[in-house]
GROMACS .gro file of N, CA and C in nm:
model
  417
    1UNK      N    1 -10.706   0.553 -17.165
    1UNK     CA    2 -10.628   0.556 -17.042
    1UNK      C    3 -10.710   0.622 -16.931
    2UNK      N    4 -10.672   0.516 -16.800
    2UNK     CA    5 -10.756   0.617 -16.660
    2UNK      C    6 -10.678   0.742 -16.590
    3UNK      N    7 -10.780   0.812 -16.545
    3UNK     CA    8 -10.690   0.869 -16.486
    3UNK      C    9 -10.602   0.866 -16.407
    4UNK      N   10 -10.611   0.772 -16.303
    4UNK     CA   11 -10.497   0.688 -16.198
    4UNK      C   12 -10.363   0.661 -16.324
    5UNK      N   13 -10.394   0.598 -16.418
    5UNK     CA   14 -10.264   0.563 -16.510
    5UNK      C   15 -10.161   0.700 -16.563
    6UNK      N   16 -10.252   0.766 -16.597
    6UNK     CA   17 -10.211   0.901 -16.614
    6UNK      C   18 -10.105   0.981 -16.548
    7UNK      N   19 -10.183   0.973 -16.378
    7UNK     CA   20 -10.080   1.013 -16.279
    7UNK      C   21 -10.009   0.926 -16.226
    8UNK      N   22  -9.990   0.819 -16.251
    8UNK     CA   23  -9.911   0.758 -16.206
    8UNK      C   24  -9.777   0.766 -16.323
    9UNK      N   25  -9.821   0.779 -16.438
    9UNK     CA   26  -9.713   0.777 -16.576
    9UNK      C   27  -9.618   0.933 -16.539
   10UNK      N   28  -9.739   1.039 -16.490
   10UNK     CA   29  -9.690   1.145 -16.467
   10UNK      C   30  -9.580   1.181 -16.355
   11UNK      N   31  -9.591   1.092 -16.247
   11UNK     CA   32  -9.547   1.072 -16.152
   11UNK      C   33  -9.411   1.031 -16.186
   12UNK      N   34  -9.403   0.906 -16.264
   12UNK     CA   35  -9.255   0.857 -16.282
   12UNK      C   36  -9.158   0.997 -16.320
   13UNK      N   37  -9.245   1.048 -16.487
   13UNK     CA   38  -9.114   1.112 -16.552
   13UNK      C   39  -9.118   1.202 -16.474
   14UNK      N   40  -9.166   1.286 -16.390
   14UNK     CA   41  -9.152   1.429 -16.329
   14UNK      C   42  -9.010   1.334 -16.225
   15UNK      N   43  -9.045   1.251 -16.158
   15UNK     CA   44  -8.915   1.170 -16.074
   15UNK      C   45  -8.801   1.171 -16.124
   16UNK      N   46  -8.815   1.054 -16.221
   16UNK     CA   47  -8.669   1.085 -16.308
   16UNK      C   48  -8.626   1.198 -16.349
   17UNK      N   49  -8.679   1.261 -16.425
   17UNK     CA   50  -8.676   1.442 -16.438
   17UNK      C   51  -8.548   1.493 -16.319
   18UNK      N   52  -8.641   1.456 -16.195
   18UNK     CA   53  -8.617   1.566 -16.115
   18UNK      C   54  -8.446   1.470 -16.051
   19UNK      N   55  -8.444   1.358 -16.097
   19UNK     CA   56  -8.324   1.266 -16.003
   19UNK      C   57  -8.220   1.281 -16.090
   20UNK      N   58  -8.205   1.321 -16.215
   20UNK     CA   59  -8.114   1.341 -16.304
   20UNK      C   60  -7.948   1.460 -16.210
   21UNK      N   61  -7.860   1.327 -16.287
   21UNK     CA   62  -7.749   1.425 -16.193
   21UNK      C   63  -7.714   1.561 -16.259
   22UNK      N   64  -7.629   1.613 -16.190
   22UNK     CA   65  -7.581   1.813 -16.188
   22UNK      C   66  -7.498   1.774 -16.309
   23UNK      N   67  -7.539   1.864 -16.415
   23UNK     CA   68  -7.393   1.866 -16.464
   23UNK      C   69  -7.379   2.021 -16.444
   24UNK      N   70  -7.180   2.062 -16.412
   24UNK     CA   71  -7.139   2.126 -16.421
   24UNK      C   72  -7.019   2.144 -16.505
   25UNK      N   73  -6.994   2.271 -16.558
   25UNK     CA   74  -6.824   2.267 -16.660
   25UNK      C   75  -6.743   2.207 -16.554
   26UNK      N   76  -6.613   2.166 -16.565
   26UNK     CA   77  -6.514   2.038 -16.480
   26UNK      C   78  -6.404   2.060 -16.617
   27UNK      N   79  -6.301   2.185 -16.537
   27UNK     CA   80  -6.225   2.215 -16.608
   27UNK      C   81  -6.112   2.270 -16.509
   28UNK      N   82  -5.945   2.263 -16.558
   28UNK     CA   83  -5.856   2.338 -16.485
   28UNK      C   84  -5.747   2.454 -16.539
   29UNK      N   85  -5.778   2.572 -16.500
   29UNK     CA   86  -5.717   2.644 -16.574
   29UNK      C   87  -5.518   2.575 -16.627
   30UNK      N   88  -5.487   2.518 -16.537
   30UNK     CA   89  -5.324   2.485 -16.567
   30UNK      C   90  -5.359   2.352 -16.613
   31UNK      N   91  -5.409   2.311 -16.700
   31UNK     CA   92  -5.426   2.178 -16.781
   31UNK      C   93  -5.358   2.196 -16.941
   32UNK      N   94  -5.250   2.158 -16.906
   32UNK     CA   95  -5.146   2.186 -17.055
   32UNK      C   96  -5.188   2.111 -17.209
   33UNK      N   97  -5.339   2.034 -17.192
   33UNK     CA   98  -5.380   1.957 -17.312
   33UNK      C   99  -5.493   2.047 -17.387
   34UNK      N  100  -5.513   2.160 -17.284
   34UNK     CA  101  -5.616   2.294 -17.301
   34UNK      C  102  -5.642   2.373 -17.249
   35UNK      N  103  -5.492   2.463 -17.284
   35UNK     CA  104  -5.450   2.580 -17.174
   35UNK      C  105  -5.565   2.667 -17.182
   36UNK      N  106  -5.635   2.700 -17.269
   36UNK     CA  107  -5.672   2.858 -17.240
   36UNK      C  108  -5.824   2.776 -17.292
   37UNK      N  109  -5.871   2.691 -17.228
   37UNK     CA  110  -6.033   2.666 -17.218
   37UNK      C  111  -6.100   2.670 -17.090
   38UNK      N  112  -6.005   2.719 -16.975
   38UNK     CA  113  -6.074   2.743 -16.853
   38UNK      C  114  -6.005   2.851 -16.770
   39UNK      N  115  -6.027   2.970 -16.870
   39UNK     CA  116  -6.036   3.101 -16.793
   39UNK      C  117  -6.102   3.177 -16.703
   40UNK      N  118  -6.124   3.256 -16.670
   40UNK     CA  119  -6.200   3.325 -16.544
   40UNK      C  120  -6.332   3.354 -16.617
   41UNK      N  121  -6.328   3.403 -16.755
   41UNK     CA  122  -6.450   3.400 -16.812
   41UNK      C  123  -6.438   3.342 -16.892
   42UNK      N  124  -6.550   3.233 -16.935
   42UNK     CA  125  -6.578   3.138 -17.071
   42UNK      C  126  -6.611   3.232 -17.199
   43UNK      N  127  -6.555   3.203 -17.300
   43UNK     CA  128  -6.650   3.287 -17.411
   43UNK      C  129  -6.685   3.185 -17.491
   44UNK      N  130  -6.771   3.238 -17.586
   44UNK     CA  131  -6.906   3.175 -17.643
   44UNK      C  132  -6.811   3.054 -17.701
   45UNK      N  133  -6.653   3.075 -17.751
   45UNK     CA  134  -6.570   2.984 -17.850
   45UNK      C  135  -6.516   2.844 -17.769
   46UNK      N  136  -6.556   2.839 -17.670
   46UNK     CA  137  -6.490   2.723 -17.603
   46UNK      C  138  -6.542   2.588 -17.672
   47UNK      N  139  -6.429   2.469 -17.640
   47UNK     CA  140  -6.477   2.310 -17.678
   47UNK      C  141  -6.533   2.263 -17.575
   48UNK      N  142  -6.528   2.325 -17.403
   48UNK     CA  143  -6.567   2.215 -17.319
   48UNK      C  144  -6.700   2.280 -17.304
   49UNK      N  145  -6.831   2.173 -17.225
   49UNK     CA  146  -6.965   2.214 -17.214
   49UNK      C  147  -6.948   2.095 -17.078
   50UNK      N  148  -7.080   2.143 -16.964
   50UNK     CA  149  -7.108   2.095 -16.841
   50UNK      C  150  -7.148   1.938 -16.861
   51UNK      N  151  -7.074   1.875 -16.776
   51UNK     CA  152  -7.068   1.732 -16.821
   51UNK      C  153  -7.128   1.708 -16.682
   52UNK      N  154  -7.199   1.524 -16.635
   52UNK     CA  155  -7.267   1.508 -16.565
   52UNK      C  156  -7.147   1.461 -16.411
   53UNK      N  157  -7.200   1.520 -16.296
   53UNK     CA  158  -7.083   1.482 -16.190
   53UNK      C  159  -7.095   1.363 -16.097
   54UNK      N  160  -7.112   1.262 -16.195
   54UNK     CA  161  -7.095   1.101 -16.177
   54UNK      C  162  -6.978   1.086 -16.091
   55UNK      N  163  -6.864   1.124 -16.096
   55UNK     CA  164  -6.725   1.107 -16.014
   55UNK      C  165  -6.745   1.180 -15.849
   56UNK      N  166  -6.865   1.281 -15.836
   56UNK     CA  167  -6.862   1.331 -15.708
   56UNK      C  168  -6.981   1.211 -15.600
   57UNK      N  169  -6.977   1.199 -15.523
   57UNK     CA  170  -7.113   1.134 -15.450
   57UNK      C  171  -7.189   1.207 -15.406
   58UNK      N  172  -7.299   1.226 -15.416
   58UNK     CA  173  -7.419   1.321 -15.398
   58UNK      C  174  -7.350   1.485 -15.461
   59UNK      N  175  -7.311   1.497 -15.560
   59UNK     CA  176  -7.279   1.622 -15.615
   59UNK      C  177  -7.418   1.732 -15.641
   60UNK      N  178  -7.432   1.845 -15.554
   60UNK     CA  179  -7.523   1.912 -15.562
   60UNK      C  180  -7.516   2.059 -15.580
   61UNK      N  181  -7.374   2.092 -15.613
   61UNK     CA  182  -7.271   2.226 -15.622
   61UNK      C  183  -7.192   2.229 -15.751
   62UNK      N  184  -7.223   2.326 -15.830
   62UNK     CA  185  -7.096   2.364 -15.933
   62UNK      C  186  -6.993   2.469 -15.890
   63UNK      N  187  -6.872   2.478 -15.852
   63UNK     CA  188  -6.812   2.559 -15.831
   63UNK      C  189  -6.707   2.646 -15.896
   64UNK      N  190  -6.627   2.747 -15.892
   64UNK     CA  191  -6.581   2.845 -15.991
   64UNK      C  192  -6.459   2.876 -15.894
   65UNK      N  193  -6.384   2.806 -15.889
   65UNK     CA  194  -6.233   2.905 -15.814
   65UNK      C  195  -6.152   2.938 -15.867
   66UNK      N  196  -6.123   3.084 -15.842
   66UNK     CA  197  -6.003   3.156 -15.937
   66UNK      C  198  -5.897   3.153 -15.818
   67UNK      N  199  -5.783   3.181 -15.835
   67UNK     CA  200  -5.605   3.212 -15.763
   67UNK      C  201  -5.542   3.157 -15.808
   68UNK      N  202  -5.441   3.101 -15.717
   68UNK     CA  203  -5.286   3.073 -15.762
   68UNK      C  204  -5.313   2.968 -15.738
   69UNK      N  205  -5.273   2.895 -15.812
   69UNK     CA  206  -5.258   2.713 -15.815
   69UNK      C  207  -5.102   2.642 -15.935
   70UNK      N  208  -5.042   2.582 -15.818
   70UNK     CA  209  -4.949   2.535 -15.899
   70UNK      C  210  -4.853   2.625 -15.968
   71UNK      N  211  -4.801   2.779 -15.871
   71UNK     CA  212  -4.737   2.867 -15.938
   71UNK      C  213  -4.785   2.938 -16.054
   72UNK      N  214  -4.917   2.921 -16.084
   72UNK     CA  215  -4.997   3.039 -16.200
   72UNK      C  216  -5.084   3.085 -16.109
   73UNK      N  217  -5.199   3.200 -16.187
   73UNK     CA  218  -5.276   3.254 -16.184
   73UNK      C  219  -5.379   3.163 -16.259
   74UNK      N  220  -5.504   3.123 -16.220
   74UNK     CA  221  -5.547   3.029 -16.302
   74UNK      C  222  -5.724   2.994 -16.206
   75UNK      N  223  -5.821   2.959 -16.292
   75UNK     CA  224  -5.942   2.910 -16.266
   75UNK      C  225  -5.920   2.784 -16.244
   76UNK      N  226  -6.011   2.735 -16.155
   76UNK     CA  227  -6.103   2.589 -16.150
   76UNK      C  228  -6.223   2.550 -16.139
   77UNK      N  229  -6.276   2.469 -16.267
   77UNK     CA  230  -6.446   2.433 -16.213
   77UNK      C  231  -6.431   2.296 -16.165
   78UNK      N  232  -6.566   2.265 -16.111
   78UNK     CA  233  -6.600   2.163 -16.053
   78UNK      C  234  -6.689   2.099 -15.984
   79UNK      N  235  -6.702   1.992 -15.968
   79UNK     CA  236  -6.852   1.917 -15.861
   79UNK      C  237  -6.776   1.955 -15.704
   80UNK      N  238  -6.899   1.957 -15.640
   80UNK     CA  239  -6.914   1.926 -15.489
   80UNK      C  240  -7.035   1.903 -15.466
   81UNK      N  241  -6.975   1.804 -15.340
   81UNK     CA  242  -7.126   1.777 -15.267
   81UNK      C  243  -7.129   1.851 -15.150
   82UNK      N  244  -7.047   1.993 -15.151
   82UNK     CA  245  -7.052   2.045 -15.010
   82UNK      C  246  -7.049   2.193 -15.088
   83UNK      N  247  -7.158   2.276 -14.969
   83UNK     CA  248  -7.146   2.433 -14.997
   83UNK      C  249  -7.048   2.498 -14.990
   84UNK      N  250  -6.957   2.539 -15.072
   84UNK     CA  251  -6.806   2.611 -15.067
   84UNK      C  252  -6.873   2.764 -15.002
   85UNK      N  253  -6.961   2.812 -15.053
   85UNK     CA  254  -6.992   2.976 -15.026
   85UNK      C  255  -6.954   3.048 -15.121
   86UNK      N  256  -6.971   3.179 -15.127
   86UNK     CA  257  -6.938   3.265 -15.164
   86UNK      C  258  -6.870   3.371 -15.135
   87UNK      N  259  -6.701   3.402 -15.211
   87UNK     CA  260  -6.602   3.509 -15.126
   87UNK      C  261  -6.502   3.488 -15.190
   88UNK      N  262  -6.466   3.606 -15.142
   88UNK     CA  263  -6.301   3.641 -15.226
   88UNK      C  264  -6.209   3.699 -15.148
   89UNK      N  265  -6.077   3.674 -15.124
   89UNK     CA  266  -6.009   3.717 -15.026
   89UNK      C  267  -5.885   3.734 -15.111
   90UNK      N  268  -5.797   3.824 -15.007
   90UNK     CA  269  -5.669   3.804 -15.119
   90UNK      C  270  -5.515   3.759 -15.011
   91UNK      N  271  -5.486   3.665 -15.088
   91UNK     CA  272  -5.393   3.623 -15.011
   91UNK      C  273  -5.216   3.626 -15.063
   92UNK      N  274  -5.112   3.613 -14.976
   92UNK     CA  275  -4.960   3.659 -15.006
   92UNK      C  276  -4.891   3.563 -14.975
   93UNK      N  277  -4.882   3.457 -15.029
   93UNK     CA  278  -4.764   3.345 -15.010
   93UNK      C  279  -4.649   3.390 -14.950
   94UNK      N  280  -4.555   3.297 -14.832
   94UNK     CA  281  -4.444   3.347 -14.829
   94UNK      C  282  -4.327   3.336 -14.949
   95UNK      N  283  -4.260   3.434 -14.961
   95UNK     CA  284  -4.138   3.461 -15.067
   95UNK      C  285  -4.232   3.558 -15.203
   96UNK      N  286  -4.351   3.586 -15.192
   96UNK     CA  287  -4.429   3.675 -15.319
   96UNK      C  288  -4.403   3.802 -15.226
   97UNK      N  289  -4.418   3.889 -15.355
   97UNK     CA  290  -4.426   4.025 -15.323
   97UNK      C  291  -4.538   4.082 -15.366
   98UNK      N  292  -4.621   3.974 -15.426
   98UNK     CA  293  -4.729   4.054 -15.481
   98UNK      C  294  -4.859   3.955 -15.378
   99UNK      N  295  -4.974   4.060 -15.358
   99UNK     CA  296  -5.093   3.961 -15.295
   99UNK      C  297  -5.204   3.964 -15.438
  100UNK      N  298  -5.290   3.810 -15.395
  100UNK     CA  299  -5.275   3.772 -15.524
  100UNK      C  300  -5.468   3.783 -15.455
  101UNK      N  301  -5.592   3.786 -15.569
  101UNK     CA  302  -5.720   3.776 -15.473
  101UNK      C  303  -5.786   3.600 -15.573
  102UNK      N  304  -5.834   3.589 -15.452
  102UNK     CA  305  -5.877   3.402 -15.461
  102UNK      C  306  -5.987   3.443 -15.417
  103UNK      N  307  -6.122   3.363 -15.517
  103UNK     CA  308  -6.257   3.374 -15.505
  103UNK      C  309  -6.280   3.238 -15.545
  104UNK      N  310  -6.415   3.235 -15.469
  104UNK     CA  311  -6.491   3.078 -15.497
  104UNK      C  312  -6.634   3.112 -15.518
  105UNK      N  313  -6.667   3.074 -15.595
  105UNK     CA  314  -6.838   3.041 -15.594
  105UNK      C  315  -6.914   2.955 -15.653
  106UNK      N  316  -7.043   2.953 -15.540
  106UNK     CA  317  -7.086   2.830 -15.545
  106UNK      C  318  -7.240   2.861 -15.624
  107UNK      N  319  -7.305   2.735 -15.648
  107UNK     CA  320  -7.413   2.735 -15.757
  107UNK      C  321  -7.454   2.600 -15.728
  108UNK      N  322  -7.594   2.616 -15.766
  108UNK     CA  323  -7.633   2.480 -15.776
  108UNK      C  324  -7.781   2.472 -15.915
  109UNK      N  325  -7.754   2.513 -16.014
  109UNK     CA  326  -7.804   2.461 -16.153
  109UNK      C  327  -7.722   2.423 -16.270
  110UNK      N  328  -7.760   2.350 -16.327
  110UNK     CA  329  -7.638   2.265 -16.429
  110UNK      C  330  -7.536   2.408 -16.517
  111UNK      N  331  -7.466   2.347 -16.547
  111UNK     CA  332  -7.369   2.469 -16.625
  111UNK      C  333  -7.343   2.623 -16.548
  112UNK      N  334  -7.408   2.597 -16.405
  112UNK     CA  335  -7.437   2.762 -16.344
  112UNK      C  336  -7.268   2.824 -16.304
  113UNK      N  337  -7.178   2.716 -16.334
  113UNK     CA  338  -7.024   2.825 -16.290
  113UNK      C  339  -6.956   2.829 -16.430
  114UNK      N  340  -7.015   2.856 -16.529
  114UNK     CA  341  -6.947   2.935 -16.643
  114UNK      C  342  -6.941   3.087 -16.619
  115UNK      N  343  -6.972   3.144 -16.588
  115UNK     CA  344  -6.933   3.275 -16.590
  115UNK      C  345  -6.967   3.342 -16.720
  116UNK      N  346  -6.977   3.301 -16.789
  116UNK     CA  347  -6.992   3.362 -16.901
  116UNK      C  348  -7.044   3.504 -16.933
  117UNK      N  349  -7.010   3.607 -16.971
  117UNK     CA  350  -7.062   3.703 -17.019
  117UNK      C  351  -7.188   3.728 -17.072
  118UNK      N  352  -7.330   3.739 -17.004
  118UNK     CA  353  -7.452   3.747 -17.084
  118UNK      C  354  -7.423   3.831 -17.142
  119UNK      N  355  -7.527   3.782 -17.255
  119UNK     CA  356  -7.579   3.900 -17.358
  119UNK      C  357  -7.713   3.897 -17.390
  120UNK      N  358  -7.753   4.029 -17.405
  120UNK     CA  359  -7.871   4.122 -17.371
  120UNK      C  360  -7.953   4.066 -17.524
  121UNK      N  361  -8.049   3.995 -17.560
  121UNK     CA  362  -8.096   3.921 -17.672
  121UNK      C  363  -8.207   4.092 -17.727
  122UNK      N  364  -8.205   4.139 -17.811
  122UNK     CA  365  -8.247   4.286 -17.898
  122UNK      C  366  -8.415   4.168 -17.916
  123UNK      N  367  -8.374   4.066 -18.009
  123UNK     CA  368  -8.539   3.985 -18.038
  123UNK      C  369  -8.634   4.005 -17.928
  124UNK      N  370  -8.579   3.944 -17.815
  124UNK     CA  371  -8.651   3.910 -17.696
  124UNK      C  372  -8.659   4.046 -17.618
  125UNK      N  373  -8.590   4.162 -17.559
  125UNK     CA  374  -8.654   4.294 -17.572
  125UNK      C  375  -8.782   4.357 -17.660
  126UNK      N  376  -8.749   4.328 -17.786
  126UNK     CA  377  -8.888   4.401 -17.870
  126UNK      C  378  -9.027   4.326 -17.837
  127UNK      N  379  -8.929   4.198 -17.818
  127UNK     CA  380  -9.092   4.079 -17.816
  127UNK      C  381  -9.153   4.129 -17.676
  128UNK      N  382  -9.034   4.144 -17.597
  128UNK     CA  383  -9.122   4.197 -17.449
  128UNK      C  384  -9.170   4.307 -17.457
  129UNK      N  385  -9.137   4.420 -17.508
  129UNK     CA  386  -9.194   4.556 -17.550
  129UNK      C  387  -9.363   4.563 -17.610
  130UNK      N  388  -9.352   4.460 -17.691
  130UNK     CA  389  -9.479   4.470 -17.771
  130UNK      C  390  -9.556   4.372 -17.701
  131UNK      N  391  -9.539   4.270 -17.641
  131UNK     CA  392  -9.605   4.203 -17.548
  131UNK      C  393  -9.679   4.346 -17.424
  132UNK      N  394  -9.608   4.393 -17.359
  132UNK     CA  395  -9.623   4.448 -17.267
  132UNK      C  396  -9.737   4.590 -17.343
  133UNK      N  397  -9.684   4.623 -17.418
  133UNK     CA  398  -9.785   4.770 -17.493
  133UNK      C  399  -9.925   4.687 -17.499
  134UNK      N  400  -9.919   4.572 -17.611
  134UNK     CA  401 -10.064   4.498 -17.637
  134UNK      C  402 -10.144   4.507 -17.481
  135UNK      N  403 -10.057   4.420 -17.379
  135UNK     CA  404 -10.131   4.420 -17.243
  135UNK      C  405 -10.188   4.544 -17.222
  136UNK      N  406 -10.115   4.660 -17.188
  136UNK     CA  407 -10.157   4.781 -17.131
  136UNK      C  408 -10.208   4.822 -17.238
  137UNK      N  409 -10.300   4.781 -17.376
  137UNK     CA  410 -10.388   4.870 -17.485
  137UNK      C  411 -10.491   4.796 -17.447
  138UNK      N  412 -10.509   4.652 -17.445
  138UNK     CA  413 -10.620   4.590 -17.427
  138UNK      C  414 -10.657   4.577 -17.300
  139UNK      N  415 -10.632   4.557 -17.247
  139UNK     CA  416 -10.662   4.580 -17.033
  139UNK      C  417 -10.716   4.666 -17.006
   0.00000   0.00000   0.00000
């Protein structure tokens, strides 16, 4: 093979690569077929995972809104093709006595509005530990 073929082969998949659509989680907290799979935080036990946002047109946003929807307290994920931002405000329906706080945020890498709780990997600490000592013994 020439090199022209090469970069040109290289050229395609880095394209496609890069044209592949967003997926984001696309879930509603008041969805009565799977109440409690789209909470404010995901934990590791959930069934749903970031699916591709074919249904949005130019979808380039995963988003995360928590408040009141539909008389609950309740999350929503989802595609957009528009920057929602980032913010939280709290707002008081008329006839509530309570004010309730509504946040949105926005993201743009696949699966990036899970929320999920990191966790701190102990392997990958030591590996960086002893990576880092070797550097500063041999340097």
């Amino acid at each position: 093979m020439n090199c022209r073929t090469v970069l040109c082969i290289t050229t395609v998949l880095v394209t496609v690569a890069c044209s592949s659509a967003l997926n984001c989680y696309q879930c509603n907290g008041s969805d009565s077929l799977t109440p409690f799979q789209c909470n404010e935080w995901l934990s590791s036990d959930i069934d749903i995972k970031p699916e591709p946002c074919d249904e949005v047109y130019d979808a380039q946003y995963c988003i995360k809104h928590t408040g009141r929807f539909e008389g609950g307290i309740g999350t929503k994920r989802f595609c957009s093709s528009l920057d929602l931002g980032n913010y939280c405000h709290y707002v008081k329906q008329p006839g509530d006595t309570l004010t309730y706080r509504s946040c949105v945020y926005t993201c743009s890498r696949d699966g990036c509005n899970s929320a999920e709780k990191r966790k701190l990997h102990f392997h990958l600490v030591v590996l960086s530990l002893m990576f880092l000592s070797w550097r500063i013994t041999f340097s």
